[in-house]
Amino acid sequence: MSAVAATLAVTELPELTGSRFLTSWELDPVALAFVVLLGALYAAAVLRLRRRGESWPVARTAAFAVLGLGVIVLATMSALMVYSRVLFWPAAVQNIMLDLLAPLGLALGDPVTLAGRALSPSGGRRLDAVMRSWVVRLLTFPFVSSVLVLVSELSIYFTSYFQTALRQDGVRQLMHLQLLLSGCLFVLPMLTKQEMLPRWCTHPIRALLVFVDGLFDSLPGIVVMLSGTLVAGNWYAAHPRTWGPTLQRDQQIGGGLMLTIAELIGLPFLGAVFVEWWREERRKTVELDAQLDRELVPVAVAAASGGSAPSPAEPARDVPVDEASDATGADATGAEETADAAPAAPQMVRPWWETESGEVAERVRRNTGRGARR
């Protein structure tokens, strides 16, 4: 859209009401093509898994489609886009949705894990190589990605970037892509099953990082709301309205909405991290139970026969043939001398689970105790 066309479109906009907010839409071909491409790739990966007889959670597909792609469409083609040229607060909501909410929806769909499963073995190895490259590791490192999100937002509002984006569609689309990618750099590694984060970044650490990042995300809204300098003030002053709030009040509303939405999005994000944490702990518990079931088989046999299972820490010692022959000869020679002697008491060896203090040994002791009582 040219600058003249944009000016005419702005001057013809009526007052924003609730009904107009729901019915005002503007087609963005670039954003639409982007959404269709992402949706087609995701759907193709899901279909490939189903052809192999594998399943993919419907909830993840719904999150990717509704909270991810749906939010992108809402931010780039709804009334938020239409009225962003005449009001600041729709533009602020639009940007915060692309920066925080849409990445959360895309990450809940876990497209990286889906791609790794759907690709061929060689394709999966190439994907893993890309995810483990130093460039991706650096950009997705928690502190680096948090700073990138903060710098991205502040550079938009406190330079000529935002005003240029209002004037030129190409710059605006580049700004939207920047917001979406910078948000994904932090959110996606936190929720994907792929190992994109350092080993020390366990789920408790991730929860802490999400909480701290929520504080970071609130800073742009606070700065915009309290700033005495108008964001893109020349643009909005050149397109006066006869309705709605003043320019300063409009910016305060936009900053307040940025702060509110950022804090609200932090809650489900933190909840998603706790859900992934619970799933990981449940998976580890299932694996431990399976290991115990395998180890309890010889224990049950030994208990039923009245003996004790061998200790894995003390394997049986192989006796050389010559040594065994000497021992046999010695026993035969001294048989008469020891005939009247009392038999030696056998050496008692305690089972390994009675002497070790690990979690597996403790659970074996509890299970064998229950078996003995029965």
Short mmCIF file of C-alpha atoms in Angstrom, two decimals:
data_model
loop_
_atom_site.label_atom_id
_atom_site.label_comp_id
_atom_site.label_asym_id
_atom_site.label_seq_id
_atom_site.Cartn_x
_atom_site.Cartn_y
_atom_site.Cartn_z
CA MET A 1 0.00 0.00 0.00
CA SER A 2 1.42 3.39 -0.96
CA ALA A 3 1.69 6.29 1.46
CA VAL A 4 -1.17 8.15 -0.33
CA ALA A 5 -3.43 5.09 -0.20
CA ALA A 6 -2.61 4.58 3.44
CA THR A 7 -3.48 8.20 4.22
CA LEU A 8 -6.82 7.92 2.43
CA ALA A 9 -7.61 4.66 4.24
CA VAL A 10 -6.81 6.23 7.61
CA THR A 11 -8.91 9.37 7.04
CA GLU A 12 -11.92 7.26 6.06
CA LEU A 13 -11.86 5.05 9.16
CA PRO A 14 -14.96 5.48 11.34
CA GLU A 15 -14.90 5.38 15.12
CA LEU A 16 -13.83 2.04 16.54
CA THR A 17 -16.76 0.32 18.27
CA GLY A 18 -17.31 -3.20 19.50
CA SER A 19 -19.16 -4.27 16.36
CA ARG A 20 -16.57 -2.70 14.07
CA PHE A 21 -13.80 -4.41 16.01
CA LEU A 22 -15.38 -7.78 15.16
CA THR A 23 -16.22 -7.02 11.53
CA SER A 24 -13.20 -4.98 10.35
CA TRP A 25 -10.71 -7.16 8.50
CA GLU A 26 -7.89 -6.50 6.05
CA LEU A 27 -6.22 -9.16 3.91
CA ASP A 28 -2.44 -9.43 4.27
CA PRO A 29 -1.24 -11.71 1.43
CA VAL A 30 2.23 -12.19 2.92
CA ALA A 31 0.94 -13.12 6.37
CA LEU A 32 -1.71 -15.40 4.86
CA ALA A 33 0.88 -17.22 2.73
CA PHE A 34 3.10 -17.62 5.79
CA VAL A 35 0.28 -19.11 7.85
CA VAL A 36 -0.80 -21.47 5.06
CA LEU A 37 2.78 -22.68 4.59
CA LEU A 38 3.28 -23.40 8.29
CA GLY A 39 -0.09 -25.13 8.53
CA ALA A 40 0.57 -27.27 5.44
CA LEU A 41 3.98 -28.40 6.71
CA TYR A 42 2.56 -29.29 10.12
CA ALA A 43 -0.40 -31.18 8.62
CA ALA A 44 1.88 -33.09 6.23
CA ALA A 45 4.08 -34.20 9.13
CA VAL A 46 1.07 -35.41 11.13
CA LEU A 47 -0.29 -37.34 8.13
CA ARG A 48 3.08 -38.99 7.55
CA LEU A 49 3.10 -40.23 11.15
CA ARG A 50 -0.42 -41.62 10.78
CA ARG A 51 0.53 -43.51 7.63
CA ARG A 52 3.27 -45.21 9.65
CA GLY A 53 0.73 -46.16 12.30
CA GLU A 54 2.09 -43.62 14.80
CA SER A 55 -0.05 -41.12 16.68
CA TRP A 56 0.35 -37.43 17.42
CA PRO A 57 -1.60 -35.68 20.22
CA VAL A 58 -4.68 -33.86 18.98
CA ALA A 59 -4.22 -31.26 21.70
CA ARG A 60 -0.84 -30.27 20.27
CA THR A 61 -2.29 -29.93 16.78
CA ALA A 62 -5.13 -27.78 18.12
CA ALA A 63 -2.71 -25.55 20.05
CA PHE A 64 -0.55 -25.05 16.97
CA ALA A 65 -3.54 -24.24 14.76
CA VAL A 66 -5.60 -22.09 17.13
CA LEU A 67 -3.17 -20.45 19.56
CA GLY A 68 -0.35 -20.31 17.05
CA LEU A 69 -1.58 -19.76 13.50
CA GLY A 70 -4.94 -18.35 14.60
CA VAL A 71 -3.28 -15.65 16.69
CA ILE A 72 -1.03 -14.69 13.76
CA VAL A 73 -4.11 -14.24 11.56
CA LEU A 74 -5.89 -12.25 14.26
CA ALA A 75 -2.91 -9.97 14.82
CA THR A 76 -2.13 -9.27 11.17
CA MET A 77 -5.55 -9.15 9.50
CA SER A 78 -8.21 -8.19 12.06
CA ALA A 79 -9.28 -4.79 13.35
CA LEU A 80 -5.98 -4.62 15.20
CA MET A 81 -4.29 -4.25 11.84
CA VAL A 82 -6.94 -1.97 10.34
CA TYR A 83 -6.91 0.55 13.20
CA SER A 84 -3.18 0.32 13.96
CA ARG A 85 -2.57 3.21 11.53
CA VAL A 86 -4.78 5.60 13.45
CA LEU A 87 -4.55 4.32 17.04
CA PHE A 88 -1.46 3.23 18.93
CA TRP A 89 -3.07 0.72 21.30
CA PRO A 90 -4.21 -1.71 18.54
CA ALA A 91 -0.64 -1.72 17.19
CA ALA A 92 0.73 -2.37 20.69
CA VAL A 93 -1.67 -5.31 21.22
CA GLN A 94 -0.86 -6.61 17.75
CA ASN A 95 2.87 -6.62 18.44
CA ILE A 96 2.64 -8.20 21.88
CA MET A 97 0.46 -11.00 20.47
CA LEU A 98 3.06 -11.75 17.80
CA ASP A 99 5.91 -11.55 20.30
CA LEU A 100 4.46 -13.60 23.17
CA LEU A 101 1.14 -15.31 22.51
CA ALA A 102 1.69 -16.72 19.01
CA PRO A 103 5.11 -18.23 19.93
CA LEU A 104 3.51 -19.92 22.94
CA GLY A 105 0.83 -21.50 20.74
CA LEU A 106 3.39 -22.65 18.17
CA ALA A 107 5.63 -24.10 20.91
CA LEU A 108 2.74 -26.02 22.49
CA GLY A 109 2.36 -27.75 19.12
CA ASP A 110 6.03 -28.86 19.41
CA PRO A 111 6.83 -28.64 15.68
CA VAL A 112 10.51 -29.51 16.21
CA THR A 113 9.73 -32.91 17.75
CA LEU A 114 7.06 -33.53 15.12
CA ALA A 115 9.52 -32.76 12.31
CA GLY A 116 12.16 -35.03 13.85
CA ARG A 117 9.71 -37.94 13.96
CA ALA A 118 8.23 -37.34 10.51
CA LEU A 119 11.51 -36.94 8.64
CA SER A 120 13.56 -39.82 7.31
CA PRO A 121 16.48 -41.03 9.45
CA SER A 122 18.94 -38.96 7.44
CA GLY A 123 16.64 -35.94 7.57
CA GLY A 124 16.23 -36.36 11.30
CA ARG A 125 20.00 -36.44 11.76
CA ARG A 126 20.36 -33.25 9.74
CA LEU A 127 17.67 -31.58 11.84
CA ASP A 128 19.45 -32.63 15.03
CA ALA A 129 22.71 -31.25 13.64
CA VAL A 130 21.05 -27.90 12.98
CA MET A 131 19.43 -27.80 16.42
CA ARG A 132 22.78 -28.60 18.06
CA SER A 133 24.79 -26.10 16.01
CA TRP A 134 26.55 -23.32 17.87
CA VAL A 135 24.43 -20.65 16.17
CA VAL A 136 21.14 -22.15 17.38
CA ARG A 137 22.65 -22.90 20.80
CA LEU A 138 23.72 -19.28 21.15
CA LEU A 139 20.42 -17.75 19.99
CA THR A 140 18.32 -20.06 22.18
CA PHE A 141 20.51 -19.77 25.27
CA PRO A 142 18.02 -18.60 27.94
CA PHE A 143 19.66 -15.30 28.90
CA VAL A 144 20.54 -14.42 25.30
CA SER A 145 17.02 -15.08 23.99
CA SER A 146 15.45 -13.06 26.84
CA VAL A 147 17.65 -10.07 26.05
CA LEU A 148 16.87 -10.41 22.34
CA VAL A 149 13.13 -10.21 23.04
CA LEU A 150 13.57 -7.13 25.22
CA VAL A 151 15.90 -5.36 22.77
CA SER A 152 13.59 -6.22 19.87
CA GLU A 153 10.59 -4.55 21.49
CA LEU A 154 12.45 -1.49 22.74
CA SER A 155 14.13 -0.92 19.37
CA ILE A 156 10.73 -0.92 17.69
CA TYR A 157 9.09 1.66 19.94
CA PHE A 158 11.98 4.02 20.65
CA THR A 159 13.50 4.37 17.19
CA SER A 160 12.05 5.36 13.82
CA TYR A 161 11.47 1.64 13.12
CA PHE A 162 7.81 1.64 14.18
CA GLN A 163 6.91 4.84 12.33
CA THR A 164 8.55 3.51 9.16
CA ALA A 165 6.60 0.27 9.53
CA LEU A 166 3.34 2.27 9.66
CA ARG A 167 4.29 3.94 6.39
CA GLN A 168 5.68 0.95 4.44
CA ASP A 169 4.10 -2.49 4.29
CA GLY A 170 7.38 -4.30 3.64
CA VAL A 171 8.97 -2.90 6.79
CA ARG A 172 5.83 -3.71 8.78
CA GLN A 173 5.90 -7.33 7.64
CA LEU A 174 9.59 -7.56 8.49
CA MET A 175 8.83 -6.16 11.95
CA HIS A 176 6.09 -8.74 12.50
CA LEU A 177 8.44 -11.56 11.47
CA GLN A 178 11.13 -10.22 13.81
CA LEU A 179 8.71 -10.19 16.75
CA LEU A 180 7.52 -13.73 16.03
CA LEU A 181 11.02 -15.19 15.63
CA SER A 182 12.47 -13.46 18.68
CA GLY A 183 9.60 -14.78 20.80
CA CYS A 184 10.07 -18.32 19.46
CA LEU A 185 13.77 -18.26 20.34
CA PHE A 186 12.86 -18.22 24.03
CA VAL A 187 9.56 -20.11 24.19
CA LEU A 188 10.21 -23.02 21.82
CA PRO A 189 13.29 -24.49 23.59
CA MET A 190 11.46 -24.32 26.94
CA LEU A 191 8.58 -26.54 25.81
CA THR A 192 9.93 -28.82 23.09
CA LYS A 193 10.97 -32.40 23.82
CA GLN A 194 14.13 -31.86 21.79
CA GLU A 195 17.26 -31.13 23.81
CA MET A 196 17.90 -27.52 22.72
CA LEU A 197 18.98 -26.19 26.12
CA PRO A 198 22.09 -26.86 28.25
CA ARG A 199 22.01 -29.84 30.61
CA TRP A 200 21.82 -27.61 33.67
CA CYS A 201 18.56 -26.14 32.42
CA THR A 202 16.29 -28.69 34.13
CA HIS A 203 12.55 -28.17 34.47
CA PRO A 204 12.82 -26.39 37.86
CA ILE A 205 15.38 -24.03 36.32
CA ARG A 206 13.11 -23.52 33.32
CA ALA A 207 10.24 -22.54 35.58
CA LEU A 208 12.49 -19.98 37.27
CA LEU A 209 13.64 -18.63 33.89
CA VAL A 210 10.04 -18.27 32.70
CA PHE A 211 9.20 -16.31 35.84
CA VAL A 212 12.19 -14.00 35.35
CA ASP A 213 11.37 -13.60 31.66
CA GLY A 214 7.88 -12.49 32.63
CA LEU A 215 9.47 -9.62 34.52
CA PHE A 216 11.52 -8.76 31.43
CA ASP A 217 8.41 -8.83 29.23
CA SER A 218 6.66 -6.30 31.45
CA LEU A 219 9.38 -3.67 30.99
CA PRO A 220 8.42 -2.45 27.48
CA GLY A 221 4.82 -1.90 28.55
CA ILE A 222 5.88 0.05 31.64
CA VAL A 223 8.32 2.19 29.67
CA VAL A 224 5.78 2.95 26.93
CA MET A 225 3.04 3.73 29.44
CA LEU A 226 5.18 6.14 31.49
CA SER A 227 7.14 7.72 28.64
CA GLY A 228 6.54 11.40 27.99
CA THR A 229 7.71 11.00 24.37
CA LEU A 230 5.05 9.88 21.92
CA VAL A 231 5.79 6.68 20.01
CA ALA A 232 5.45 7.46 16.27
CA GLY A 233 4.05 10.80 17.38
CA ASN A 234 4.63 12.47 14.01
CA TRP A 235 2.66 9.80 12.19
CA TYR A 236 -0.36 9.85 14.50
CA ALA A 237 -0.32 13.67 14.67
CA ALA A 238 -0.45 13.78 10.87
CA HIS A 239 -3.58 11.58 10.92
CA PRO A 240 -5.89 13.36 13.39
CA ARG A 241 -9.12 11.81 14.59
CA THR A 242 -12.37 13.39 15.71
CA TRP A 243 -13.07 10.44 18.02
CA GLY A 244 -11.22 8.32 20.58
CA PRO A 245 -8.59 9.21 23.17
CA THR A 246 -5.87 11.82 22.86
CA LEU A 247 -2.44 10.80 21.57
CA GLN A 248 -0.93 10.68 25.07
CA ARG A 249 -3.87 8.81 26.52
CA ASP A 250 -3.82 6.41 23.57
CA GLN A 251 -0.18 5.58 24.30
CA GLN A 252 -0.90 5.06 28.00
CA ILE A 253 -3.71 2.63 27.11
CA GLY A 254 -1.38 0.78 24.74
CA GLY A 255 1.38 0.49 27.35
CA GLY A 256 -1.09 -0.73 29.96
CA LEU A 257 -2.43 -3.38 27.58
CA MET A 258 1.11 -4.50 26.76
CA LEU A 259 1.86 -4.93 30.47
CA THR A 260 -1.41 -6.74 31.19
CA ILE A 261 -1.17 -9.15 28.27
CA ALA A 262 2.48 -9.94 29.01
CA GLU A 263 1.66 -10.88 32.61
CA LEU A 264 -1.41 -12.89 31.62
CA ILE A 265 0.54 -14.88 29.04
CA GLY A 266 3.21 -15.67 31.65
CA LEU A 267 0.75 -17.73 33.71
CA PRO A 268 -0.15 -20.37 31.06
CA PHE A 269 3.49 -20.40 29.95
CA LEU A 270 4.60 -21.26 33.47
CA GLY A 271 1.80 -23.82 33.72
CA ALA A 272 2.95 -25.47 30.48
CA VAL A 273 6.49 -25.80 31.88
CA PHE A 274 5.12 -27.48 35.04
CA VAL A 275 3.05 -29.89 32.90
CA GLU A 276 6.14 -30.87 30.90
CA TRP A 277 8.00 -31.29 34.18
CA TRP A 278 5.28 -33.64 35.51
CA ARG A 279 5.30 -35.66 32.28
CA GLU A 280 9.08 -36.07 32.44
CA GLU A 281 8.93 -37.26 36.05
CA ARG A 282 6.14 -39.71 35.20
CA ARG A 283 8.19 -41.08 32.30
CA LYS A 284 11.18 -41.62 34.60
CA THR A 285 8.96 -43.38 37.15
CA VAL A 286 7.61 -45.75 34.49
CA GLU A 287 11.15 -46.58 33.37
CA LEU A 288 12.23 -47.23 36.98
CA ASP A 289 9.24 -49.49 37.60
CA ALA A 290 10.06 -51.46 34.45
CA GLN A 291 13.66 -51.86 35.64
CA LEU A 292 12.45 -53.07 39.05
CA ASP A 293 10.13 -55.57 37.46
CA ARG A 294 13.05 -57.04 35.53
CA GLU A 295 15.27 -57.22 38.62
CA LEU A 296 12.60 -58.69 40.91
CA VAL A 297 12.25 -61.86 38.83
CA PRO A 298 15.43 -63.53 40.22
CA VAL A 299 14.57 -62.17 43.66
CA ALA A 300 11.18 -63.88 43.65
CA VAL A 301 12.71 -67.17 42.47
CA ALA A 302 15.34 -67.04 45.21
CA ALA A 303 12.76 -66.27 47.88
CA ALA A 304 10.54 -69.16 46.75
CA SER A 305 13.46 -71.64 46.88
CA GLY A 306 14.64 -70.46 50.28
CA GLY A 307 17.98 -69.25 48.96
CA SER A 308 19.33 -65.86 48.15
CA ALA A 309 19.94 -64.23 44.81
CA PRO A 310 23.54 -63.56 43.90
CA SER A 311 24.94 -60.15 44.58
CA PRO A 312 25.87 -58.31 41.40
CA ALA A 313 28.67 -56.60 43.31
CA GLU A 314 30.33 -59.95 44.14
CA PRO A 315 30.41 -62.25 41.08
CA ALA A 316 31.46 -65.87 41.46
CA ARG A 317 35.23 -66.45 41.26
CA ASP A 318 36.51 -68.91 38.66
CA VAL A 319 38.74 -71.61 40.25
CA PRO A 320 41.66 -72.89 38.15
CA VAL A 321 41.71 -76.60 37.31
CA ASP A 322 45.08 -77.26 39.01
CA GLU A 323 43.95 -75.50 42.15
CA ALA A 324 40.72 -77.50 42.17
CA SER A 325 42.66 -80.79 41.73
CA ASP A 326 45.00 -79.93 44.60
CA ALA A 327 42.03 -79.10 46.78
CA THR A 328 40.32 -82.39 45.86
CA GLY A 329 43.48 -84.39 46.64
CA ALA A 330 43.90 -82.66 49.94
CA ASP A 331 40.30 -83.36 50.87
CA ALA A 332 40.70 -87.06 50.00
CA THR A 333 43.98 -87.41 51.97
CA GLY A 334 42.61 -85.74 55.07
CA ALA A 335 39.18 -87.32 54.94
CA GLU A 336 39.95 -89.82 57.71
CA GLU A 337 41.52 -87.12 59.92
CA THR A 338 38.42 -84.93 59.72
CA ALA A 339 35.80 -87.67 59.84
CA ASP A 340 35.22 -87.21 63.57
CA ALA A 341 35.49 -83.41 63.44
CA ALA A 342 32.38 -81.26 63.53
CA PRO A 343 31.31 -79.90 60.12
CA ALA A 344 32.31 -76.28 59.45
CA ALA A 345 29.50 -73.74 59.43
CA PRO A 346 28.71 -72.53 55.91
CA GLN A 347 29.63 -68.92 55.12
CA MET A 348 26.52 -66.75 55.05
CA VAL A 349 26.34 -64.04 52.34
CA ARG A 350 23.65 -61.35 52.56
CA PRO A 351 21.81 -60.44 49.34
CA TRP A 352 22.93 -57.24 47.64
CA TRP A 353 19.62 -55.45 48.23
CA GLU A 354 20.12 -55.85 52.02
CA THR A 355 23.51 -54.13 51.98
CA GLU A 356 23.16 -51.41 49.38
CA SER A 357 21.43 -48.11 50.14
CA GLY A 358 20.19 -47.05 46.69
CA GLU A 359 16.59 -46.40 45.69
CA VAL A 360 16.39 -49.64 43.71
CA ALA A 361 17.64 -51.67 46.69
CA GLU A 362 15.14 -49.97 48.99
CA ARG A 363 12.23 -50.80 46.69
CA VAL A 364 13.44 -54.42 46.38
CA ARG A 365 13.53 -54.69 50.19
CA ARG A 366 9.94 -53.45 50.41
CA ASN A 367 8.75 -55.89 47.73
CA THR A 368 10.54 -58.88 49.20
CA GLY A 369 9.20 -57.99 52.62
CA ARG A 370 5.65 -58.03 51.31
CA GLY A 371 6.32 -61.34 49.56
CA ALA A 372 7.61 -62.92 52.77
CA ARG A 373 4.53 -61.78 54.74
CA ARG A 374 2.26 -63.32 52.13
#
